[in-house]
Short mmCIF file of C-alpha atoms in Angstrom, two decimals:
data_model
loop_
_atom_site.label_atom_id
_atom_site.label_comp_id
_atom_site.label_asym_id
_atom_site.label_seq_id
_atom_site.Cartn_x
_atom_site.Cartn_y
_atom_site.Cartn_z
CA MET Z 13 76.85 80.76 89.54
CA PRO Z 14 80.51 80.27 88.54
CA ALA Z 15 81.33 84.00 88.64
CA ALA Z 16 80.01 84.38 92.18
CA ASP Z 17 81.90 81.28 93.28
CA ALA Z 18 85.15 82.57 91.77
CA THR Z 19 84.66 86.01 93.33
CA LEU Z 20 84.19 84.55 96.81
CA ARG Z 21 87.23 82.31 96.35
CA VAL Z 22 89.36 85.33 95.41
CA LEU Z 23 88.19 87.24 98.47
CA SER Z 24 88.76 84.24 100.75
CA LEU Z 25 92.27 83.75 99.41
CA LEU Z 26 93.24 87.41 99.87
CA ALA Z 27 91.64 87.56 103.33
CA GLY Z 28 93.84 84.70 104.47
CA GLN Z 29 97.12 86.34 103.42
CA ARG Z 30 99.37 88.60 105.45
CA ALA Z 31 100.95 90.06 102.29
CA PRO Z 32 99.50 91.18 98.93
CA LEU Z 33 99.53 88.70 96.04
CA PRO Z 34 100.20 89.14 92.30
CA ALA Z 35 97.34 88.28 89.95
CA ALA Z 36 99.28 85.36 88.49
CA ARG Z 37 99.61 83.79 91.94
CA ILE Z 38 95.89 84.25 92.58
CA ALA Z 39 95.04 82.62 89.27
CA ALA Z 40 97.38 79.70 89.95
CA GLU Z 41 96.19 79.16 93.54
CA LEU Z 42 92.54 79.09 92.47
CA ASP Z 43 93.06 77.38 89.11
CA LEU Z 44 91.37 80.25 87.27
CA PRO Z 45 92.12 81.62 83.79
CA ARG Z 46 94.24 84.75 84.02
CA SER Z 47 91.72 86.77 81.99
CA THR Z 48 88.94 85.79 84.40
CA THR Z 49 91.14 86.63 87.38
CA TYR Z 50 91.91 90.10 86.07
CA ASP Z 51 88.25 90.74 85.31
CA LEU Z 52 87.20 89.73 88.82
CA LEU Z 53 89.95 91.76 90.45
CA SER Z 54 88.99 94.82 88.40
CA VAL Z 55 85.39 94.68 89.64
CA LEU Z 56 86.46 94.04 93.24
CA VAL Z 57 88.89 96.97 93.14
CA GLU Z 58 86.18 99.24 91.72
CA HIS Z 59 83.92 98.45 94.67
CA GLY Z 60 86.63 98.65 97.32
CA TYR Z 61 86.73 94.98 98.27
CA VAL Z 62 90.26 94.61 96.92
CA LEU Z 63 93.18 97.04 96.81
CA HIS Z 64 95.40 97.22 93.73
CA LEU Z 65 98.96 98.15 94.66
CA ALA Z 66 99.98 99.38 91.23
CA GLN Z 67 103.69 99.86 91.91
CA GLU Z 68 104.01 96.38 93.36
CA ARG Z 69 101.59 94.83 90.86
CA ARG Z 70 99.88 93.04 93.71
CA TYR Z 71 96.44 92.82 95.28
CA ALA Z 72 95.25 92.87 98.89
CA ILE Z 73 91.93 92.73 100.72
CA GLY Z 74 90.22 96.14 100.72
CA PRO Z 75 88.29 98.30 103.21
CA SER Z 76 84.84 97.32 101.94
CA ALA Z 77 85.57 93.77 103.08
CA TYR Z 78 85.94 95.12 106.61
CA GLU Z 79 82.46 96.67 106.36
CA VAL Z 80 81.11 93.17 105.69
CA ALA Z 81 83.10 91.83 108.64
CA ALA Z 82 81.68 94.56 110.87
CA GLY Z 83 78.14 93.58 109.88
CA TYR Z 84 78.92 89.95 110.71
CA ALA Z 85 80.38 90.98 114.05
CA ARG Z 86 77.21 92.84 115.04
CA HIS Z 87 74.97 89.82 114.63
CA ALA Z 88 77.05 86.69 114.93
CA PRO Z 89 79.19 84.74 117.41
CA LEU Z 90 81.80 87.45 117.95
CA ALA Z 91 79.40 89.67 119.88
CA ARG Z 92 77.90 86.76 121.83
CA VAL Z 93 81.26 85.22 122.70
CA GLY Z 94 82.81 88.61 123.33
CA ARG Z 95 80.10 89.67 125.75
CA ARG Z 96 80.79 86.75 128.08
CA VAL Z 97 84.52 87.45 128.08
CA VAL Z 98 84.06 91.19 128.60
CA GLU Z 99 81.64 90.56 131.48
CA ARG Z 100 84.24 88.36 133.22
CA LEU Z 101 86.95 90.95 132.53
CA VAL Z 102 84.85 93.72 134.09
CA ASP Z 103 84.01 91.55 137.12
CA ALA Z 104 87.69 90.72 137.64
CA THR Z 105 89.01 94.28 137.33
CA GLY Z 106 86.15 96.48 138.51
CA GLU Z 107 86.58 98.71 135.43
CA SER Z 108 84.25 99.20 132.46
CA GLY Z 109 84.96 97.18 129.32
CA HIS Z 110 83.91 97.03 125.71
CA LEU Z 111 84.46 95.24 122.41
CA ALA Z 112 84.63 97.05 119.07
CA SER Z 113 85.21 96.23 115.41
CA LEU Z 114 86.57 98.32 112.54
CA SER Z 115 84.08 99.93 110.19
CA GLY Z 116 86.04 101.88 107.60
CA SER Z 117 88.01 104.55 109.45
CA ASP Z 118 85.74 104.26 112.53
CA VAL Z 119 85.34 101.81 115.35
CA LEU Z 120 81.89 100.37 115.95
CA TYR Z 121 81.13 99.28 119.52
CA ILE Z 122 79.41 95.89 119.64
CA VAL Z 123 79.69 95.07 123.36
CA GLU Z 124 79.58 97.51 126.29
CA GLU Z 125 79.74 96.49 129.95
CA ARG Z 126 79.81 99.19 132.62
CA ALA Z 127 81.38 98.29 135.96
CA LYS Z 128 79.25 98.76 139.06
CA GLY Z 129 79.43 102.32 140.34
CA ARG Z 130 81.41 103.59 137.36
CA THR Z 131 80.52 106.59 135.19
CA SER Z 132 78.66 106.05 131.91
CA LEU Z 133 80.89 106.23 128.83
CA VAL Z 134 80.30 107.31 125.23
CA THR Z 135 81.03 103.79 123.97
CA ASP Z 136 77.47 102.44 123.90
CA ILE Z 137 76.61 99.60 121.53
CA GLY Z 138 76.20 100.94 117.99
CA VAL Z 139 78.25 104.11 118.61
CA ARG Z 140 80.95 104.97 116.08
CA LEU Z 141 84.12 106.93 116.88
CA PRO Z 142 87.19 107.76 114.77
CA ALA Z 143 89.46 104.72 115.06
CA HIS Z 144 92.66 106.78 115.33
CA LEU Z 145 91.44 108.38 118.58
CA THR Z 146 90.45 105.23 120.45
CA ALA Z 147 92.49 102.49 122.08
CA THR Z 148 90.39 99.81 120.37
CA GLY Z 149 90.83 101.48 116.99
CA ARG Z 150 94.59 101.84 117.41
CA ALA Z 151 94.92 98.21 118.46
CA MET Z 152 93.24 97.12 115.21
CA LEU Z 153 94.83 99.69 112.90
CA ALA Z 154 98.26 98.56 114.08
CA GLN Z 155 97.58 95.13 112.55
CA LEU Z 156 96.74 96.42 109.05
CA THR Z 157 99.18 96.65 106.18
CA PRO Z 158 100.63 100.04 105.15
CA ALA Z 159 98.52 99.93 101.98
CA GLN Z 160 95.33 99.41 103.95
CA LEU Z 161 96.20 102.26 106.28
CA ARG Z 162 96.77 104.55 103.30
CA THR Z 163 93.25 103.89 102.04
CA LEU Z 164 91.86 104.98 105.41
CA HIS Z 165 94.17 107.96 105.98
CA SER Z 166 95.87 109.18 102.83
CA GLY Z 167 97.61 112.46 102.06
CA ARG Z 168 98.45 115.07 104.66
CA GLU Z 169 95.01 115.90 105.98
CA GLU Z 170 94.71 116.80 109.65
CA LEU Z 171 93.08 114.08 111.71
CA LEU Z 172 89.97 114.79 113.78
CA ARG Z 173 90.22 115.52 117.51
CA ARG Z 174 87.57 115.39 120.26
CA THR Z 175 89.41 117.01 123.17
CA ASP Z 176 92.49 119.12 123.86
CA ALA Z 177 94.53 116.06 124.89
CA PRO Z 178 97.59 115.35 122.69
CA SER Z 179 96.70 113.03 119.82
CA PRO Z 180 98.12 112.20 116.36
CA ALA Z 181 97.39 115.15 114.08
CA THR Z 182 98.50 113.66 110.75
CA PRO Z 183 98.62 110.22 109.12
CA ARG Z 184 102.39 110.22 109.59
CA GLN Z 185 102.07 110.78 113.34
CA LEU Z 186 99.44 108.06 113.47
CA ARG Z 187 101.78 105.60 111.71
CA GLU Z 188 104.49 106.39 114.27
CA LEU Z 189 102.05 105.75 117.11
CA LEU Z 190 100.92 102.46 115.57
CA ARG Z 191 104.52 101.24 115.39
CA GLN Z 192 104.68 101.64 119.16
CA VAL Z 193 101.36 99.81 119.53
CA ARG Z 194 102.75 96.86 117.58
CA ALA Z 195 105.84 96.83 119.79
CA ASP Z 196 103.82 96.99 123.03
CA GLY Z 197 101.07 94.56 122.04
CA VAL Z 198 98.43 96.94 123.42
CA ALA Z 199 97.14 100.42 122.55
CA TRP Z 200 96.59 103.26 125.01
CA GLU Z 201 94.41 106.37 124.93
CA SER Z 202 94.38 109.11 127.57
CA GLY Z 203 91.73 111.81 127.51
CA GLU Z 204 91.44 111.82 123.71
CA VAL Z 205 87.89 110.44 123.68
CA THR Z 206 86.67 111.78 127.04
CA GLU Z 207 88.68 114.08 129.28
CA GLY Z 208 89.85 112.45 132.48
CA PHE Z 209 89.47 108.86 131.24
CA ARG Z 210 92.13 106.42 130.06
CA SER Z 211 91.79 103.18 128.08
CA VAL Z 212 93.92 100.22 127.08
CA ALA Z 213 93.01 97.77 124.31
CA ALA Z 214 94.30 94.66 122.57
CA ALA Z 215 93.35 93.35 119.14
CA VAL Z 216 91.45 90.10 118.60
CA LEU Z 217 93.19 88.39 115.68
CA ASP Z 218 91.88 85.68 113.38
CA GLN Z 219 93.93 82.70 112.21
CA ALA Z 220 95.57 84.78 109.47
CA GLY Z 221 96.54 87.53 111.89
CA TRP Z 222 93.87 90.03 110.80
CA PRO Z 223 92.07 92.13 113.44
CA VAL Z 224 88.42 91.13 113.76
CA ALA Z 225 87.85 93.20 116.90
CA ALA Z 226 89.54 94.74 119.92
CA VAL Z 227 88.73 94.49 123.62
CA ALA Z 228 89.37 97.35 126.05
CA LEU Z 229 89.06 98.61 129.60
CA THR Z 230 88.36 102.26 130.47
CA TRP Z 231 88.75 104.01 133.83
CA GLU Z 232 88.99 107.42 135.45
CA GLU Z 233 92.65 108.28 135.12
CA HIS Z 234 93.15 109.74 138.60
CA ARG Z 235 92.12 106.47 140.30
CA VAL Z 236 94.69 104.14 138.69
CA ASP Z 237 98.46 104.39 138.95
CA GLU Z 238 100.87 103.13 136.30
CA GLU Z 239 101.49 99.78 137.95
CA GLN Z 240 97.77 99.13 138.15
CA ALA Z 241 97.36 100.25 134.53
CA GLN Z 242 99.93 97.70 133.41
CA HIS Z 243 98.01 95.01 135.28
CA LEU Z 244 94.85 96.05 133.43
CA ALA Z 245 96.77 95.86 130.15
CA ASP Z 246 97.76 92.28 130.96
CA ARG Z 247 94.15 91.34 131.65
CA VAL Z 248 93.05 92.94 128.37
CA ARG Z 249 95.66 90.93 126.44
CA GLU Z 250 94.40 87.74 128.05
CA ALA Z 251 90.79 88.59 127.20
CA ALA Z 252 91.65 89.33 123.56
CA GLY Z 253 93.47 86.01 123.29
CA GLU Z 254 90.53 84.17 124.82
CA ILE Z 255 88.06 85.70 122.37
CA ALA Z 256 90.37 84.92 119.45
CA ARG Z 257 90.62 81.27 120.48
CA MET Z 258 86.88 80.93 120.94
CA VAL Z 259 86.01 82.56 117.61
CA SER Z 260 88.64 80.68 115.58
CA GLY Z 261 88.49 77.38 117.43
CA ARG Z 262 92.18 77.53 118.37
CA ARG Z 263 93.34 76.00 121.61
CA ALA Z 264 95.25 77.93 124.22
CA GLY Z 265 98.93 77.60 123.55
#
């Protein structure tokens, strides 16, 4: 089916880009007629698989594509590979770990490994939580483009909270927090999901730099000082890099 083939080629091209593309560039890259390209893009935009940035006259991968990626993550190598890495991370640190993917504006937990003697957490496999509240969600959101973030959190609506701990209340505050996450290379969360618990997470990036998942550690805040927390952050970064290399086939560099 030529139309299906062209549609998948458009999605694959956009998924591999770090910046939106104009329709003319898409048509040229894929050797498609411009009229066909515009027709395909129109349908993909309607269903949320592609974003149309009208002011820039460019197109980018859309949030519905991430729903497909989340479904893949639940059943395919990411969860199997990630489980082995998370198990080793938990054994090495003695703290509970998990792996999550983005599903719209939520995170979906696909691997959960509780450390021996540690308290059960809310992050069981299959649980969804608002991405802006979690360390895993923040780690992944920080890697999205501004346009993609706007589709998830547009306007001035107040963001959901679970506890009384300080957390971003508006999309603007969330964007400010995500800038810090990008600078640090990891995302933190303290008492915003469960009171008394802290988490640190790092994004698992594909070859194009898109977040396919995030790996995290969670612990009771009173047991771990700041120096120890930074050590845990380093181990989480290493684990995220290991998963990324295994999923993409890249070698350690």
